[in-house]
Coordinates of C-alpha atoms in Angstrom, one line a residue:
M1 CA 0.0 0.0 0.0
T2 CA 1.4 3.4 -1.0
A3 CA 1.4 6.5 1.1
D4 CA -1.3 8.0 -1.1
E5 CA -3.6 5.1 -0.2
I6 CA -3.1 5.5 3.6
A7 CA -5.4 7.7 5.7
V8 CA -3.5 9.2 8.7
I9 CA -4.3 11.5 11.6
G10 CA -1.7 13.9 13.0
G11 CA -1.1 15.2 16.5
V12 CA 1.0 18.2 17.6
D13 CA 2.3 19.1 21.0
T14 CA 3.0 22.9 20.8
H15 CA 5.9 24.8 22.4
T16 CA 7.7 28.2 22.0
D17 CA 10.5 27.2 19.7
L18 CA 9.6 23.7 18.5
H19 CA 6.4 21.9 17.7
Q20 CA 6.5 18.1 18.2
A21 CA 4.4 16.4 15.5
A22 CA 3.2 12.7 15.3
V23 CA 1.3 10.6 12.8
I24 CA -0.9 7.6 13.4
D25 CA -2.9 5.5 10.9
S26 CA -6.6 4.8 11.0
I27 CA -6.3 2.0 13.5
G28 CA -4.1 3.9 15.9
Q29 CA -0.7 2.5 15.0
H30 CA 2.2 4.9 15.6
L31 CA 3.9 5.8 12.4
A32 CA 6.4 8.6 13.0
T33 CA 7.2 11.6 15.2
E34 CA 9.4 14.7 14.5
A35 CA 10.0 18.2 15.8
F36 CA 9.7 21.3 13.6
E37 CA 10.6 25.0 14.1
T38 CA 7.9 27.5 14.9
T39 CA 8.6 29.5 11.8
P40 CA 6.8 29.8 8.4
A41 CA 9.4 27.4 6.9
G42 CA 8.9 25.0 9.8
Y43 CA 5.2 25.0 9.3
R44 CA 5.6 24.2 5.6
R45 CA 7.9 21.3 6.4
L46 CA 5.5 20.0 9.0
L47 CA 2.7 20.0 6.5
D48 CA 4.7 18.3 3.8
W49 CA 5.9 15.7 6.4
L50 CA 2.4 15.0 7.4
R51 CA 1.2 14.5 3.8
S52 CA 4.2 12.3 3.0
H53 CA 2.6 9.6 5.2
G54 CA -0.8 9.7 3.5
E55 CA -4.0 11.6 3.3
V56 CA -4.4 13.7 6.4
L57 CA -7.9 13.3 7.8
A58 CA -7.5 15.6 10.7
L59 CA -4.9 16.9 13.2
G60 CA -5.3 17.2 16.9
M61 CA -3.4 20.0 18.6
E62 CA -2.8 21.2 22.2
G63 CA -2.6 24.9 22.7
T64 CA -4.5 26.2 19.6
G65 CA -5.1 29.5 21.6
A66 CA -1.5 29.9 22.7
Y67 CA 1.7 28.4 21.3
G68 CA -0.2 26.7 18.4
A69 CA -2.3 29.7 17.3
E70 CA -0.2 30.5 14.2
L71 CA 0.2 26.9 13.2
A72 CA -3.5 26.3 13.5
R73 CA -4.1 29.2 11.2
F74 CA -1.5 27.9 8.7
L75 CA -2.9 24.4 8.6
T76 CA -6.5 25.5 8.3
A77 CA -5.6 27.8 5.4
H78 CA -4.1 24.8 3.7
G79 CA -7.2 22.6 4.1
V80 CA -6.3 20.6 7.1
T81 CA -9.0 20.0 9.7
V82 CA -7.6 21.1 13.1
V83 CA -9.2 19.7 16.2
E84 CA -8.6 21.3 19.7
V85 CA -7.3 18.7 22.2
D86 CA -7.3 19.2 26.0
R87 CA -4.2 18.2 27.8
P88 CA -4.4 14.7 29.3
D89 CA -5.6 14.4 32.9
R90 CA -3.2 13.6 35.7
K91 CA -4.2 9.9 35.8
A92 CA -3.4 9.5 32.1
R93 CA -0.1 11.2 32.6
R94 CA 0.9 9.0 35.5
T95 CA -0.1 5.9 33.5
N96 CA 1.5 6.8 30.1
G97 CA 4.4 9.1 31.2
K98 CA 5.2 12.5 29.9
S99 CA 7.3 13.6 26.9
D100 CA 6.8 15.7 23.8
P101 CA 6.4 12.6 21.4
I102 CA 4.0 10.9 23.9
D103 CA 1.9 14.1 24.1
A104 CA 1.8 14.4 20.3
Y105 CA 0.7 10.8 19.8
A106 CA -1.9 11.3 22.6
A107 CA -3.3 14.3 20.7
A108 CA -3.7 12.3 17.5
T109 CA -5.2 9.3 19.4
A110 CA -7.7 11.7 21.1
V111 CA -9.0 12.7 17.6
L112 CA -9.1 9.1 16.3
S113 CA -11.1 7.9 19.4
G114 CA -13.5 10.8 19.2
R115 CA -12.6 12.1 22.6
A116 CA -11.5 15.4 21.1
T117 CA -14.0 17.0 18.8
G118 CA -13.7 20.7 19.5
T119 CA -13.2 23.2 16.7
P120 CA -10.6 25.8 17.7
K121 CA -11.2 29.5 17.3
S122 CA -10.0 30.7 13.9
R123 CA -8.3 33.8 15.5
D124 CA -8.0 35.6 12.1
G125 CA -10.6 38.3 12.0
I126 CA -12.0 41.4 13.7
V127 CA -12.9 39.5 16.9
E128 CA -9.2 38.6 17.4
A129 CA -8.3 42.2 16.9
I130 CA -10.8 43.1 19.6
R131 CA -9.3 40.5 21.9
V132 CA -5.8 41.8 21.4
L133 CA -6.8 45.4 22.1
R134 CA -8.8 44.3 25.2
V135 CA -5.8 42.6 26.6
T136 CA -4.0 46.0 26.9
R137 CA -7.1 47.7 28.2
K138 CA -7.6 45.1 30.9
S139 CA -4.0 45.4 32.1
A140 CA -4.3 49.2 32.2
V141 CA -7.5 49.0 34.2
K142 CA -5.9 46.7 36.7
A143 CA -2.8 48.9 37.0
R144 CA -5.0 52.0 37.5
T145 CA -6.9 50.3 40.3
Q146 CA -3.6 49.3 41.9
T147 CA -2.4 52.9 41.6
I148 CA -5.4 54.5 43.3
N149 CA -5.2 51.8 46.1
Q150 CA -1.5 52.7 46.6
I151 CA -2.4 56.4 46.8
R152 CA -5.0 55.8 49.5
T153 CA -2.7 53.5 51.4
L154 CA 0.1 56.2 51.4
I155 CA -2.4 58.8 52.6
V156 CA -3.5 56.7 55.5
T157 CA 0.1 56.5 56.8
A158 CA 1.1 60.0 55.7
P159 CA 1.9 62.8 58.2
S160 CA -1.1 64.9 59.4
E161 CA 0.0 68.0 57.4
V162 CA -0.3 65.9 54.2
R163 CA -3.3 63.8 55.2
D164 CA -5.5 66.6 56.5
K165 CA -5.3 68.6 53.2
L166 CA -6.6 65.6 51.3
R167 CA -9.6 64.7 53.4
G168 CA -13.1 64.6 51.8
L169 CA -11.8 64.8 48.2
S170 CA -13.4 62.6 45.6
A171 CA -11.2 60.3 43.6
R172 CA -11.0 62.7 40.7
E173 CA -10.4 65.7 42.9
L174 CA -7.7 63.8 44.7
I175 CA -5.9 62.8 41.5
D176 CA -6.0 66.3 40.1
T177 CA -4.8 67.9 43.4
L178 CA -1.9 65.5 43.7
A179 CA -0.9 65.7 40.1
R180 CA -0.7 69.5 40.3
S181 CA 1.2 69.6 43.5
R182 CA 4.9 70.7 43.6
P183 CA 6.7 69.1 46.6
T184 CA 9.5 71.1 48.1
G185 CA 12.3 70.3 50.5
D186 CA 14.7 67.4 50.9
L187 CA 13.7 63.8 50.0
D188 CA 15.3 62.6 53.2
G189 CA 12.3 64.3 55.0
L190 CA 9.2 62.1 55.3
T191 CA 6.7 64.8 54.3
C192 CA 8.6 65.7 51.1
A193 CA 9.1 62.0 50.2
V194 CA 5.4 61.2 50.7
R195 CA 4.3 64.2 48.6
T196 CA 6.7 63.3 45.9
A197 CA 5.5 59.7 45.8
L198 CA 1.8 60.8 45.8
R199 CA 2.5 63.1 42.9
R200 CA 4.1 60.4 40.8
L201 CA 1.3 58.0 41.5
A202 CA -1.3 60.6 40.6
R203 CA 0.4 61.3 37.3
R204 CA 0.7 57.6 36.6
Y205 CA -3.1 57.3 37.3
Q206 CA -3.7 60.0 34.8
M207 CA -1.5 58.4 32.1
L208 CA -3.3 55.0 32.6
D209 CA -6.7 56.8 32.5
E210 CA -5.8 58.3 29.1
E211 CA -4.6 54.9 27.9
I212 CA -7.9 53.3 28.8
K213 CA -9.9 56.1 27.1
D214 CA -7.8 55.7 23.9
A215 CA -8.4 51.9 24.0
D216 CA -12.2 52.5 24.4
K217 CA -12.1 54.8 21.3
E218 CA -10.4 52.0 19.4
I219 CA -12.5 49.0 20.7
G220 CA -15.9 50.6 20.6
P221 CA -16.2 51.0 16.8
L222 CA -14.7 47.6 16.2
V223 CA -17.3 45.9 18.5
T224 CA -20.1 47.9 16.8
R225 CA -18.9 46.9 13.4
A226 CA -18.5 43.2 14.4
A227 CA -21.9 42.8 16.0
P228 CA -24.2 45.9 15.8
R229 CA -27.3 43.9 16.8
L230 CA -25.5 42.6 19.9
V231 CA -24.5 46.1 21.1
A232 CA -28.1 47.3 20.5
L233 CA -29.5 44.9 23.1
P234 CA -30.5 46.4 26.5
G235 CA -27.8 46.2 29.1
V236 CA -25.1 45.4 26.6
G237 CA -22.2 47.8 26.2
P238 CA -18.9 47.7 24.2
E239 CA -17.0 46.1 27.1
T240 CA -19.4 43.3 27.7
A241 CA -20.1 42.7 24.0
G242 CA -16.4 42.6 23.4
Q243 CA -15.9 40.0 26.0
L244 CA -18.7 37.8 24.7
L245 CA -17.5 38.2 21.1
T246 CA -14.0 37.1 22.3
S247 CA -15.4 34.1 24.1
G248 CA -17.3 33.1 20.9
G249 CA -14.4 33.8 18.6
D250 CA -14.3 34.8 14.9
N251 CA -16.1 31.6 14.1
P252 CA -19.0 31.3 16.7
D253 CA -20.7 28.8 14.4
R254 CA -18.4 26.2 15.9
L255 CA -20.8 26.3 18.9
R256 CA -23.4 23.7 18.1
S257 CA -26.3 25.5 19.8
E258 CA -27.3 28.2 22.3
A259 CA -27.1 25.6 25.0
A260 CA -23.4 25.0 24.1
F261 CA -22.8 28.8 24.3
A262 CA -24.5 28.9 27.7
H263 CA -22.3 26.1 28.9
L264 CA -19.2 27.9 27.5
C265 CA -20.2 31.0 29.5
G266 CA -20.9 29.0 32.7
A267 CA -24.6 29.8 32.6
A268 CA -25.9 26.3 32.1
P269 CA -28.0 25.1 35.0
V270 CA -26.5 22.4 37.1
P271 CA -28.7 20.1 39.2
A272 CA -28.3 20.5 43.0
S273 CA -31.1 18.4 44.3
S274 CA -31.0 16.2 47.4
G275 CA -33.8 14.4 49.2
R276 CA -36.8 16.7 49.3
T277 CA -34.9 19.6 47.8
N278 CA -35.3 20.0 44.1
R279 CA -33.3 22.9 42.7
H280 CA -30.5 24.0 40.4
R281 CA -27.4 26.0 41.2
L282 CA -25.1 28.4 39.3
N283 CA -22.5 26.7 37.1
R284 CA -19.0 27.4 38.4
G285 CA -17.3 26.2 35.2
G286 CA -16.9 27.7 31.7
D287 CA -15.3 31.0 30.7
R288 CA -15.5 33.0 33.9
A289 CA -14.8 36.3 32.0
A290 CA -17.9 35.6 29.8
N291 CA -19.9 34.7 32.9
N292 CA -18.8 38.0 34.4
A293 CA -20.1 39.8 31.3
L294 CA -23.5 38.1 31.6
H295 CA -23.5 39.0 35.3
T296 CA -22.9 42.6 34.5
I297 CA -25.7 42.6 31.8
V298 CA -28.1 41.1 34.3
L299 CA -27.3 43.7 37.0
V300 CA -27.9 46.5 34.5
R301 CA -31.2 45.0 33.4
M302 CA -32.4 44.5 36.9
K303 CA -31.8 48.2 37.5
C304 CA -33.0 49.6 34.2
D305 CA -35.1 47.1 32.2
Q306 CA -38.8 47.0 33.0
R307 CA -39.3 43.4 31.8
T308 CA -36.4 42.1 33.9
Q309 CA -37.7 44.0 36.9
E310 CA -41.2 42.5 36.5
Y311 CA -39.6 39.0 36.2
V312 CA -37.6 39.5 39.4
V313 CA -40.8 40.6 41.3
R314 CA -42.8 37.6 40.0
R315 CA -40.1 35.0 40.8
T316 CA -39.5 36.6 44.2
A317 CA -43.2 36.3 45.0
E318 CA -42.9 32.6 44.0
G319 CA -40.3 32.1 46.8
M320 CA -37.1 32.1 44.6
V321 CA -34.0 33.6 46.1
K322 CA -32.0 36.3 44.3
K323 CA -29.1 34.0 43.4
D324 CA -31.4 31.6 41.6
I325 CA -33.2 34.4 39.9
M326 CA -29.9 35.7 38.6
R327 CA -29.0 32.2 37.4
C328 CA -32.2 32.1 35.4
L329 CA -31.6 35.5 34.0
K330 CA -28.1 34.6 33.0
R331 CA -29.4 31.6 31.1
F332 CA -32.0 33.8 29.3
V333 CA -29.4 36.4 28.4
A334 CA -27.0 33.8 27.1
R335 CA -29.7 32.5 24.8
E336 CA -30.4 36.0 23.5
I337 CA -26.7 36.8 23.1
Y338 CA -26.1 33.7 21.1
R339 CA -28.9 34.6 18.6
H340 CA -27.2 38.0 18.0
L341 CA -23.6 36.7 17.5
P342 CA -22.3 37.2 13.9
H343 CA -22.1 34.3 11.4
V344 CA -24.4 32.1 13.6
I345 CA -27.2 30.1 11.9
H346 CA -30.0 30.8 14.3
T347 CA -32.0 27.6 14.9
T348 CA -32.8 28.2 18.6
R349 CA -36.3 28.7 19.9
T350 CA -37.9 32.1 20.6
L351 CA -36.5 34.0 23.6
P352 CA -39.0 34.1 26.5
Q353 CA -40.4 37.5 27.3
T354 CA -39.0 37.4 30.8
T355 CA -35.7 39.3 30.4

């Protein structure tokens, strides 16, 4: 039998500088394994090497959203079906050992056995651009919060002549006052050192604040262009919409249904019944950033949306606690969000008029 008559499945264990590839046949027999550089030339050699063993039915890969992102894009562009593979659990690692070839063969075997079926995010369109910009915005927001916390901590321990002048100021007034200050004296004196430190922190806060505003100006139009119907929903803003788009990816049609999207967002109900108690609880799995976005949307709707407020009143009268009400609302919102994601074929049932 020639190589052209053999159907093979590939597996790749991804790393920073080298990707370990492996090939198995249609009955799971190990054929070959080899390492390739993480460069365009290395990707081409990897693809030619795979095809030299036969017709490539699919390829399983660990790290399609990290070290293997560019390789996944390259292989998909050249007609290879890439399947996302989770890393083996600890029991499997203890049983089979750990090495790059073993992991590569395990990725291929996971595809052959049907254990791995996930379609990776394509990461090649406007949603990936939104994700990249949101990374810098998120880090700037975190640094800004850290900065204002450091300012308040320094004020608490500052000498009275510094602390008393800053009492009762709002955060904005505090930042403006400190940024305009001109400390005088020697830095070996505590008062001058504290004032100098506060001034530097205040200016850092202002710089980060401007960076966040610039990021918002860049991200907002991209989110609106990517999903105008999503941004138009009540309670959904550019930040929450950007996170939900990022969770879905540039190819949200890889999600089989609105139930799969709800599971991805950690909004699928989980049974928590025991004895005479019959209830469900909040799902603690899934993408927690997407779950946080749904939580924010629900909070906004509970405050501003009349339909949601009426729903809360009705379910409270039925004896449901706030946590369970919010769980239901998250599930309804996830269903609605899914129907407004771009490129999705909408086959879900009509959204209940309770959100």
